[in-house]
Amino acid sequence: MRKIYLEDTPLQEAQEQLVKRVRFSPEVEVIPTSQALGRVTAQPIYANVSMPNYHASAMDGIAVKAEKTYGADEQHPVRLKRGEDYVVVDTGDPIPDGYDAVIMIENIHQIDEETVEILEPAAPWQHIRPIGEDVVVGEVIVPDRYKLRPVDLGALLAGGNVTVPVLRKPRVAIIPTGTELIPPAEHVTEGEIIEFNGTVFAAYLQEWGAEPVYCGIVPDDYGLIKEAVQAAVRDADIVLVNAGSSAGREDFTVHVLEELGEVLTHGVATRPGKPVVVGIVEGKPVIGLPGYPVSAYLNLEWFARLLVHHYYGLTEPQRQRIKATVGRRIVSVMGAEDFIRVTIGCIDGQYIANPLTRSAGVTMSMVRADGLLRIPPGHLGYEQGEIAEVELYRPLEQIHNTIVATGSHDLSMDVLHSLVRKANPRRFLVSSHVGSMGGILAIQKGEAHIAGVHLFDEATGSYNLPFVEKYLRSRDVVLVQLVYRQQGWIVRQGNPLRIGTVRDLARPGITYINRQRGAGTRLLFDYLLKQEGIDREQIYGYSREAVSHLSVAAAVAGGTADVGLGIYSAATAMGLDFIPVAEERYDLLMSGAFYRSSEGQELLECIRSPEFARQVEALGGYSCRDAGRIVYAPRSSSRA
């Protein structure tokens, strides 16, 4: 029954073929958040409560009503009475009703037990942590297919998530084979070999987020190995068979897989690691790993780690690479990809890489190795003193498959992120809220791939395009329409203050919350004030800024503001009323290079998809009637 190699498949080709053939459908389980470290989320997790959930003093001092401090200076100090004009607060204390600012203890002069004196006025909401400063109800805390870190657990708990839905860990069966193998022991006799590969496999699998299932040693018997594989396939998501993967007299793995399923690869063009079997049985991937430890560990990483990350839809971590000088000559042969374990030293600022033994059976070469030097097929090796690239045995510190978004905040970006992840689990979209003008500047400086913008131009009565032409005329950028959305007054349920127009905001007793400078919503508000001839000084709270629509809604819901200008979906998320003011166009500004990239085209496909329109319009206050339309593009970027 001896089996010769059919071919030596290039490693990358064997990996790609395996991933294309394997489709996982992970189950979802709900577990306590405190036990979720390292688990992968099954869906986006939203905040159920705001953090903080009350308005808290950020300093030790006194809480005051800001307007009672106006006019204070060194020539005209203002005196305040305890109980009437101020109350004493410490850091973290709730701000009592009727007070809207905190003065630090260092900035007050105690006249007597009941009276203090101040020399400068307090601004509304200074030194106060408002409701939702950290986490706002309805905000996405972590996306789906996301591996949870310690800090994420804190954010989830702060947001009121005491449990979290995660993907069940993939079960990976480990079947060591070999008549000569014995369980770990302190003493062995001639002809016995301690089975330790299974322990190493299990440890790696746990590190990668899988659940190892050790099936016990199976002798070199075809029938017994076949039964073990059949049983493992029924219970596990992935099966590993250790030893017996070569072409020797008692190497049965390839024959078992041929009988029970299909062999995709038998032998890869690598040294070490050549004798590997990759197959599928009943839809489950089965990997026949070599018996020699180094070959086994490398193939475990090449195929098992690949499958675990494929199961979760996570980006497989890559190691950091450095350029190093080869300390000794390394010879390779044509046709195979060589993997050389090396030690690395830094001498006078220069990295030096020296090869360890190349024997596939020397476990200590993996223990001692500081890195791995790859020699591609067709390369005859390196002479001493040549520069080579070396992979360090530690993961890369940053993820490269990330779309960096900035600019104006909009809830449709959360929907877009989810769809991007669904279309390509290795892709991420991370956004920061710096306002529309901030987004334009970020694109101008090359600091972001895309920016959300909704800037109203008074002169033309149009959105965004005049600003792109003004600030980015000579730049390679593309403006893509995303959504139309309703902007309006966000007020408490029932609109108890009967706010209907911008003139109502200038009435005494009305507290407004604004957006940050450069935000399109703020520009729209300034335009509305100008149209009615209202000075911004007439708006109480004009200088108080929020960085997102949800933060505006949270302020109204929390009672610290009576009204704010924002979008309909933010109002409904907080259970508030909404008075429409205007429909505006919210676009995505992209660098031309990103737009033409595969990532940019994937993003555009998601924007134009019916699912994007369905999910966004379900939020309320949106229309996706022109989503994906190219508003502006240089001729060279007009592809799509």
XYZ file of C-alpha atoms in Angstrom:
640
model
C 0.000 0.000 0.000
C 3.024 2.291 -0.331
C 2.192 5.708 -1.744
C 4.573 7.902 -3.711
C 4.166 11.668 -3.976
C 1.939 12.743 -6.822
C 3.440 16.231 -6.829
C 5.134 18.836 -4.668
C 2.522 21.572 -4.478
C 3.692 25.148 -3.771
C 2.745 26.042 -0.203
C 0.636 29.077 -1.067
C -1.271 27.137 -3.710
C -2.038 24.347 -1.220
C -3.264 26.891 1.352
C -5.483 28.733 -1.138
C -6.972 25.480 -2.402
C -7.815 24.394 1.145
C -9.489 27.669 2.100
C -11.563 27.687 -1.076
C -12.888 24.200 -0.336
C -13.685 24.641 3.366
C -16.817 26.460 4.559
C -17.412 26.788 8.285
C -20.731 27.695 9.934
C -19.811 28.553 13.524
C -22.464 28.250 16.219
C -23.164 31.168 18.557
C -23.048 30.935 22.341
C -23.731 33.554 24.987
C -21.233 33.746 27.842
C -20.536 36.110 30.767
C -18.558 39.124 29.620
C -16.081 38.555 32.449
C -15.161 35.214 30.839
C -14.948 36.447 27.254
C -11.264 37.363 27.010
C -9.884 36.245 23.673
C -13.277 35.168 22.346
C -14.581 36.344 18.974
C -17.840 38.282 18.826
C -20.719 36.861 16.801
C -22.344 40.235 16.114
C -21.803 43.941 16.758
C -22.260 44.747 20.468
C -24.048 47.993 21.349
C -24.098 49.976 24.584
C -27.230 49.422 26.692
C -26.419 52.211 29.125
C -24.361 55.376 28.970
C -21.080 55.779 30.857
C -21.166 57.787 33.008
C -24.922 57.501 33.509
C -25.129 60.743 35.474
C -23.483 64.139 35.174
C -20.366 63.915 37.313
C -17.964 66.467 38.659
C -14.564 66.195 37.010
C -12.845 68.177 39.779
C -12.897 68.867 43.496
C -14.565 72.240 43.986
C -17.996 73.831 43.906
C -20.936 73.348 41.561
C -22.488 76.602 40.349
C -24.944 77.990 37.837
C -22.642 79.471 35.200
C -24.739 82.526 34.503
C -24.397 83.654 38.140
C -20.629 83.923 37.679
C -20.688 86.156 34.620
C -18.787 89.429 34.977
C -16.336 88.161 37.588
C -12.774 89.465 37.274
C -10.001 90.752 39.518
C -11.536 94.240 39.729
C -15.058 92.899 40.207
C -14.958 89.628 42.149
C -18.211 87.759 42.548
C -19.250 86.318 45.890
C -21.340 83.162 46.113
C -23.397 81.837 49.021
C -23.403 78.176 49.942
C -26.763 76.561 49.352
C -27.991 79.512 47.306
C -25.293 79.908 44.666
C -23.127 76.835 45.050
C -22.720 73.390 46.581
C -19.462 71.639 47.427
C -18.616 68.678 45.188
C -15.751 66.234 44.938
C -14.488 64.463 41.855
C -17.084 61.912 40.732
C -19.987 63.438 42.683
C -23.321 63.869 40.851
C -24.058 67.432 39.782
C -27.194 68.601 41.638
C -30.181 69.867 39.664
C -29.990 73.526 38.840
C -26.199 73.632 38.502
C -24.281 73.470 35.232
C -20.600 74.148 35.952
C -17.835 73.294 38.430
C -15.156 75.678 39.677
C -11.954 74.030 40.882
C -11.144 74.395 44.564
C -7.863 76.090 43.600
C -9.779 78.928 41.898
C -11.970 79.994 44.798
C -11.214 82.195 47.792
C -13.003 81.193 50.995
C -14.397 84.312 52.688
C -16.171 82.472 55.507
C -17.835 79.115 56.046
C -20.740 80.049 53.772
C -19.186 82.470 51.298
C -16.610 82.115 48.547
C -15.210 84.627 46.108
C -14.259 84.025 42.461
C -12.214 86.174 40.092
C -13.281 84.761 36.729
C -16.574 83.473 35.276
C -17.385 79.814 34.750
C -18.385 78.539 31.321
C -21.478 76.320 31.097
C -20.529 72.651 31.693
C -16.906 73.290 32.502
C -15.272 70.522 34.574
C -18.356 68.278 34.278
C -18.356 64.791 32.806
C -21.718 64.618 31.015
C -23.815 61.510 30.606
C -22.315 59.390 27.844
C -18.898 61.058 27.755
C -17.289 57.602 27.572
C -20.009 55.332 26.190
C -23.364 56.421 24.740
C -26.473 54.235 24.591
C -26.767 52.758 21.111
C -23.076 53.188 20.281
C -21.233 50.209 18.791
C -18.686 49.137 21.398
C -17.073 46.354 19.364
C -17.889 45.008 15.880
C -18.657 41.438 14.951
C -15.864 38.951 14.214
C -13.712 40.828 16.741
C -11.298 39.201 19.194
C -11.954 40.652 22.644
C -9.101 42.207 24.647
C -9.069 43.064 28.377
C -9.942 46.719 27.727
C -12.882 45.636 25.547
C -14.381 43.703 28.465
C -14.346 46.881 30.542
C -16.063 48.862 27.805
C -18.708 46.134 27.372
C -19.467 46.060 31.091
C -19.508 49.879 31.245
C -22.045 49.772 28.434
C -24.332 47.404 30.374
C -23.424 44.173 28.555
C -23.028 41.515 31.254
C -23.146 38.755 28.648
C -21.792 38.652 25.107
C -22.633 36.488 22.058
C -19.488 34.831 20.733
C -18.606 32.226 18.157
C -18.138 28.763 19.574
C -14.498 27.779 19.543
C -13.618 25.372 16.720
C -13.007 21.863 18.033
C -9.772 20.435 16.671
C -9.193 16.699 17.105
C -5.578 15.567 17.624
C -4.773 11.959 16.676
C -1.137 10.952 17.342
C -0.206 7.749 15.505
C 2.708 5.375 15.982
C 3.240 2.004 17.592
C 6.428 3.295 19.215
C 4.688 6.165 21.018
C 4.002 6.233 24.746
C 2.347 8.874 26.939
C 4.670 11.393 28.636
C 6.723 9.622 31.296
C 9.836 10.115 33.368
C 11.464 6.931 32.063
C 11.452 5.282 28.638
C 12.877 2.048 27.339
C 14.560 1.296 24.036
C 12.181 1.641 21.107
C 9.791 3.956 22.930
C 9.250 7.593 22.052
C 7.375 10.010 24.276
C 4.394 11.487 22.480
C 4.812 15.239 22.992
C 3.664 16.667 19.666
C 0.036 16.405 20.774
C 0.712 18.660 23.762
C 2.453 21.209 21.551
C -0.403 21.128 19.026
C -2.958 21.629 21.796
C -1.052 24.601 23.230
C -0.764 26.296 19.834
C -4.448 25.701 19.146
C -5.446 27.209 22.481
C -3.249 30.218 21.750
C -4.995 30.660 18.401
C -8.452 30.398 19.956
C -9.404 26.787 19.249
C -10.518 23.989 21.557
C -8.112 21.036 21.242
C -9.520 17.536 21.674
C -6.799 14.985 22.366
C -7.935 11.596 21.075
C -5.093 9.473 22.418
C -2.340 7.486 20.725
C -3.366 5.186 17.855
C -0.975 2.379 16.756
C 0.200 2.066 13.156
C -2.819 0.041 12.084
C -4.860 1.044 9.021
C -8.195 -0.014 10.473
C -7.639 1.685 13.819
C -6.507 4.945 12.173
C -9.549 4.863 9.888
C -11.886 4.404 12.874
C -10.189 7.247 14.756
C -10.560 9.631 11.817
C -14.220 8.701 11.332
C -14.980 9.307 15.001
C -13.052 12.597 15.055
C -14.822 13.929 11.965
C -18.206 13.391 13.629
C -17.207 15.397 16.722
C -14.707 18.030 15.544
C -14.512 20.898 13.064
C -10.886 20.173 12.108
C -8.921 16.912 12.418
C -5.153 16.559 12.792
C -3.430 13.206 12.252
C 0.181 13.236 13.417
C 2.775 10.998 11.711
C 2.138 8.551 8.907
C 1.869 11.309 6.308
C 4.888 10.369 4.214
C 5.300 7.501 1.731
C 6.680 4.783 3.965
C 5.423 1.260 4.493
C 3.320 2.215 7.545
C 2.342 5.708 6.431
C -1.413 5.173 6.199
C -2.851 8.698 6.427
C -3.117 9.417 2.701
C -4.822 6.047 2.051
C -7.341 6.602 4.853
C -8.249 10.033 3.504
C -8.573 8.705 -0.041
C -10.994 6.020 1.170
C -13.057 8.269 3.438
C -12.998 11.469 1.415
C -10.720 13.439 -0.885
C -7.017 14.268 -0.859
C -6.317 17.818 -1.972
C -2.560 17.853 -1.448
C 0.057 15.215 -0.679
C 3.399 16.918 -0.329
C 4.287 20.613 -0.424
C 7.398 22.133 -1.948
C 9.047 23.128 1.329
C 12.069 22.143 3.397
C 11.350 21.089 6.105
C 7.674 20.165 6.067
C 7.378 18.385 2.736
C 5.424 15.260 3.797
C 1.978 16.698 4.606
C -1.448 15.431 3.571
C -4.360 17.824 3.171
C -7.809 16.377 2.626
C -11.540 16.675 3.270
C -13.744 14.038 4.895
C -17.491 14.656 5.204
C -16.880 18.356 4.606
C -14.336 18.584 7.434
C -10.674 19.440 6.776
C -8.234 16.711 7.807
C -4.517 17.504 7.969
C -1.930 14.719 8.065
C 1.085 16.250 9.798
C 4.619 14.817 9.604
C 6.030 13.063 12.667
C 9.233 15.084 12.899
C 8.583 17.974 15.293
C 9.898 20.899 13.227
C 8.053 19.742 10.102
C 4.941 19.135 12.183
C 4.988 22.568 13.860
C 5.557 24.443 10.623
C 2.728 22.603 8.878
C 0.511 23.104 11.906
C 1.012 26.842 11.495
C 0.646 26.804 7.725
C -2.615 24.864 7.718
C -4.201 24.561 11.199
C -3.698 28.195 12.176
C -4.947 29.221 8.743
C -8.116 27.155 9.276
C -8.765 28.502 12.785
C -8.606 32.092 11.572
C -10.671 31.178 8.519
C -13.281 29.715 10.882
C -13.555 32.998 12.802
C -13.183 35.217 9.764
C -10.168 36.909 11.328
C -7.035 38.191 9.687
C -4.243 35.695 10.226
C -1.510 37.578 12.134
C 1.744 38.133 10.304
C 5.129 38.315 11.973
C 7.276 41.382 12.023
C 10.045 41.376 9.444
C 13.470 42.886 9.661
C 16.439 43.133 7.331
C 19.400 41.205 8.695
C 22.941 40.394 7.589
C 23.500 36.671 7.093
C 26.277 35.602 9.438
C 27.067 32.316 7.693
C 26.537 31.000 4.202
C 23.157 29.314 3.688
C 22.796 26.998 0.714
C 19.444 26.119 -0.854
C 18.324 24.079 -3.849
C 16.091 24.946 -6.762
C 12.407 24.055 -6.657
C 11.668 24.106 -2.924
C 10.958 26.899 -0.436
C 13.449 26.677 2.412
C 12.627 27.715 5.986
C 15.754 28.301 8.034
C 15.566 28.737 11.811
C 17.986 31.456 12.850
C 19.279 33.194 15.901
C 19.443 36.976 15.673
C 21.819 39.369 17.330
C 22.100 43.134 17.201
C 25.745 44.203 16.960
C 26.576 47.897 16.621
C 23.044 48.546 15.473
C 23.135 45.857 12.793
C 21.035 42.693 12.873
C 22.973 39.489 12.291
C 21.173 36.210 11.520
C 22.903 32.874 12.014
C 21.316 29.560 10.950
C 20.533 26.792 13.425
C 20.527 23.121 12.499
C 18.246 22.356 9.569
C 17.253 18.903 10.811
C 13.478 18.473 10.952
C 13.783 16.302 14.049
C 15.618 18.713 16.325
C 12.953 20.273 18.531
C 15.426 22.538 20.270
C 16.089 24.380 17.028
C 12.547 25.763 17.344
C 13.058 26.549 21.020
C 16.236 28.488 20.329
C 15.170 30.190 17.127
C 14.685 33.955 17.194
C 13.236 34.006 13.716
C 12.655 32.279 10.424
C 14.481 33.057 7.202
C 12.588 32.071 4.078
C 14.416 31.219 0.874
C 12.016 31.247 -2.076
C 12.025 28.570 -4.797
C 14.580 29.327 -7.461
C 16.942 31.019 -5.020
C 20.239 29.275 -4.326
C 20.661 30.751 -0.851
C 22.673 33.540 0.748
C 26.362 34.208 0.994
C 27.832 35.462 4.232
C 27.382 39.210 4.522
C 24.328 39.377 2.258
C 21.138 41.012 3.479
C 18.067 38.824 3.971
C 14.585 39.365 5.299
C 13.811 37.537 8.537
C 10.446 36.911 10.196
C 10.562 37.359 13.948
C 8.752 34.856 16.136
C 6.186 37.405 17.308
C 3.077 38.786 15.622
C 2.861 42.074 13.770
C 1.700 44.927 15.959
C -0.741 46.467 13.581
C -3.409 45.239 11.265
C -3.010 46.340 7.681
C -6.410 45.405 6.325
C -8.076 48.434 7.881
C -9.984 51.151 6.099
C -9.310 54.369 7.986
C -12.321 56.664 7.976
C -12.652 60.109 9.487
C -14.813 63.196 9.154
C -18.439 63.612 10.123
C -20.297 61.059 12.200
C -23.233 59.153 10.743
C -24.942 55.923 11.791
C -24.830 54.640 8.214
C -21.079 54.156 8.683
C -21.783 51.486 11.311
C -24.011 49.684 8.805
C -21.331 50.013 6.149
C -18.699 48.564 8.474
C -20.867 45.544 9.195
C -21.450 44.928 5.484
C -17.755 45.325 4.696
C -16.969 42.720 7.355
C -19.649 40.417 5.973
C -18.330 40.738 2.421
C -14.710 40.313 3.498
C -14.131 39.200 7.105
C -10.494 40.245 6.841
C -11.455 43.846 6.239
C -12.102 46.421 8.954
C -13.412 49.953 8.882
C -12.350 52.194 11.745
C -13.740 55.709 11.928
C -13.055 58.786 14.029
C -15.343 61.772 14.382
C -13.565 65.034 13.638
C -16.215 66.876 11.641
C -16.552 67.352 7.889
C -13.790 69.935 7.588
C -11.508 67.762 9.682
C -12.211 64.937 7.252
C -11.312 67.071 4.241
C -8.041 68.075 5.876
C -7.263 64.444 6.709
C -7.676 63.457 3.050
C -5.590 66.461 2.036
C -2.739 65.332 4.315
C -2.985 61.659 3.377
C -4.092 60.634 6.883
C -7.242 58.710 5.965
C -8.696 56.574 3.172
C -12.183 58.066 3.334
C -13.984 60.930 5.059
C -17.672 61.522 5.717
C -18.707 65.050 4.705
C -21.945 67.061 4.655
C -20.927 70.682 4.183
C -23.591 73.135 3.037
C -22.388 75.958 0.790
C -24.447 79.124 1.244
C -23.384 80.642 -2.064
C -24.542 77.752 -4.240
C -27.092 76.096 -1.961
C -25.371 72.731 -2.575
C -23.484 70.224 -0.492
C -19.827 69.188 -0.415
C -18.719 69.720 -4.021
C -17.841 73.430 -3.607
C -15.615 72.555 -0.637
C -13.878 69.744 -2.524
C -13.203 72.087 -5.428
C -11.943 74.782 -3.058
C -9.639 72.719 -0.854
C -8.744 69.721 -3.012
C -8.831 71.023 -6.559
C -5.332 69.771 -7.407
C -5.667 66.489 -5.447
C -6.532 63.041 -6.728
C -9.812 62.525 -4.849
C -13.221 61.020 -5.543
C -16.529 62.130 -3.998
C -19.114 59.352 -3.699
C -22.668 59.968 -2.586
C -23.684 57.877 0.409
C -27.097 58.917 1.780
C -29.651 61.680 2.043
C -30.644 62.262 5.637
C -33.004 64.410 7.655
C -31.526 67.029 9.957
C -33.804 68.468 12.576
C -34.350 69.540 16.159
C -33.857 66.731 18.665
C -36.152 67.395 21.633
C -37.675 65.497 24.547
C -40.769 63.400 23.977
C -43.847 65.509 23.452
C -41.719 68.574 22.699
C -42.721 70.211 26.004
C -41.006 73.512 25.149
C -42.788 73.701 21.797
C -39.631 74.161 19.781
C -40.377 74.505 16.084
C -37.926 76.924 14.484
C -34.456 78.277 15.116
C -36.019 81.433 16.618
C -37.354 79.344 19.496
C -33.797 78.536 20.534
C -33.156 82.167 21.425
C -35.961 82.183 23.986
C -34.907 82.592 27.647
C -34.514 79.297 29.467
C -33.757 77.207 26.363
C -30.474 75.276 26.547
C -28.866 74.221 23.284
C -26.099 71.693 22.587
C -23.943 72.306 19.531
C -21.625 70.196 17.377
C -17.871 70.744 17.245
C -16.257 73.334 15.016
C -15.881 72.114 11.439
C -18.894 69.802 11.681
C -21.376 70.110 8.831
C -24.250 70.215 11.306
C -22.702 73.223 12.989
C -22.302 75.001 9.649
C -25.960 74.320 8.922
C -26.944 75.703 12.323
C -24.858 78.832 11.737
C -26.594 79.260 8.370
C -30.020 78.974 10.015
C -29.031 81.589 12.596
C -27.809 83.907 9.860
C -31.007 83.493 7.871
C -33.038 84.615 10.896
C -30.608 87.343 11.951
C -29.907 85.690 15.315
C -26.582 86.306 17.042
C -24.923 83.154 18.382
C -24.558 84.898 21.753
C -28.334 84.638 22.071
C -28.107 80.845 22.091
C -27.456 79.506 25.590
C -25.099 76.552 25.163
C -23.803 77.509 21.718
C -20.208 76.873 22.836
C -20.973 73.465 24.329
C -19.822 70.899 21.772
C -20.679 67.259 21.085
C -18.695 65.080 18.684
C -21.552 62.943 17.345
C -25.280 62.961 16.753
C -25.741 60.292 19.401
C -23.945 62.521 21.911
C -26.336 65.371 21.074
C -29.307 63.072 21.591
C -27.807 61.745 24.833
C -27.534 65.306 26.185
C -31.204 65.971 25.429
C -32.263 62.610 26.853
C -30.187 63.269 29.959
C -31.782 66.660 30.532
C -28.620 68.734 30.167
C -29.905 70.287 26.959
C -33.366 71.076 25.706
C -32.564 70.843 22.026
C -29.826 70.051 19.546
C -29.579 69.855 15.791
C -29.022 66.285 14.614
C -30.270 63.388 12.572
C -33.530 61.491 12.932
C -31.937 58.098 13.647
C -30.046 59.511 16.649
C -33.284 60.910 18.082
C -35.131 57.610 17.696
C -32.206 55.690 19.209
C -32.698 57.707 22.411
C -36.508 57.660 22.364
C -36.744 61.396 21.588
C -38.901 63.500 19.317
C -37.653 64.991 16.071
C -38.734 68.135 14.203
C -37.430 68.057 10.591
C -35.461 71.072 9.401
C -33.752 70.049 6.149
C -32.697 67.112 4.028
C -28.971 67.042 3.412
C -26.562 64.975 1.378
C -23.928 62.973 3.242
C -21.049 61.882 0.989
C -17.825 59.909 1.278
C -14.653 61.638 0.141
C -11.961 59.156 -0.915
C -8.382 59.439 -2.005
C -8.085 58.447 -5.651
C -5.616 55.697 -4.843
C -7.969 54.127 -2.313
C -10.941 54.451 -4.653
C -9.094 52.555 -7.387
C -7.829 49.866 -4.986
C -9.562 46.557 -4.413
C -10.529 47.755 -0.932
C -12.143 50.862 -2.395
C -14.073 48.878 -4.972
C -15.249 46.427 -2.313
C -16.491 49.384 -0.286
C -18.290 50.829 -3.299
C -20.009 47.491 -3.923
C -21.295 47.499 -0.349
C -22.568 51.083 -0.717
C -24.464 50.166 -3.886
C -25.896 46.955 -2.458
C -29.641 46.574 -1.743
C -28.738 45.371 1.772
C -27.061 48.699 2.578
C -30.159 50.615 1.486
C -32.458 48.281 3.428
C -30.527 48.514 6.691
C -29.883 52.260 6.524
C -33.427 53.255 5.566
C -34.731 51.026 8.372
C -33.008 53.405 10.802
C -35.441 56.126 9.739
C -34.757 59.549 8.295
C -32.583 58.260 5.441
C -32.865 57.829 1.697
C -30.337 55.821 -0.295
C -31.817 56.719 -3.676
C -28.440 57.776 -5.133
C -26.045 55.738 -2.969
C -22.800 55.031 -4.814
C -23.191 57.783 -7.417
C -19.894 59.421 -8.334
C -20.319 63.125 -7.618
C -16.790 64.187 -8.447
C -13.749 62.426 -9.871
C -10.747 63.410 -11.969
C -10.873 61.801 -15.373
C -8.226 59.261 -14.377
C -10.385 58.084 -11.454
C -13.710 57.696 -13.205
C -13.600 53.887 -13.398
C -16.882 52.509 -11.813
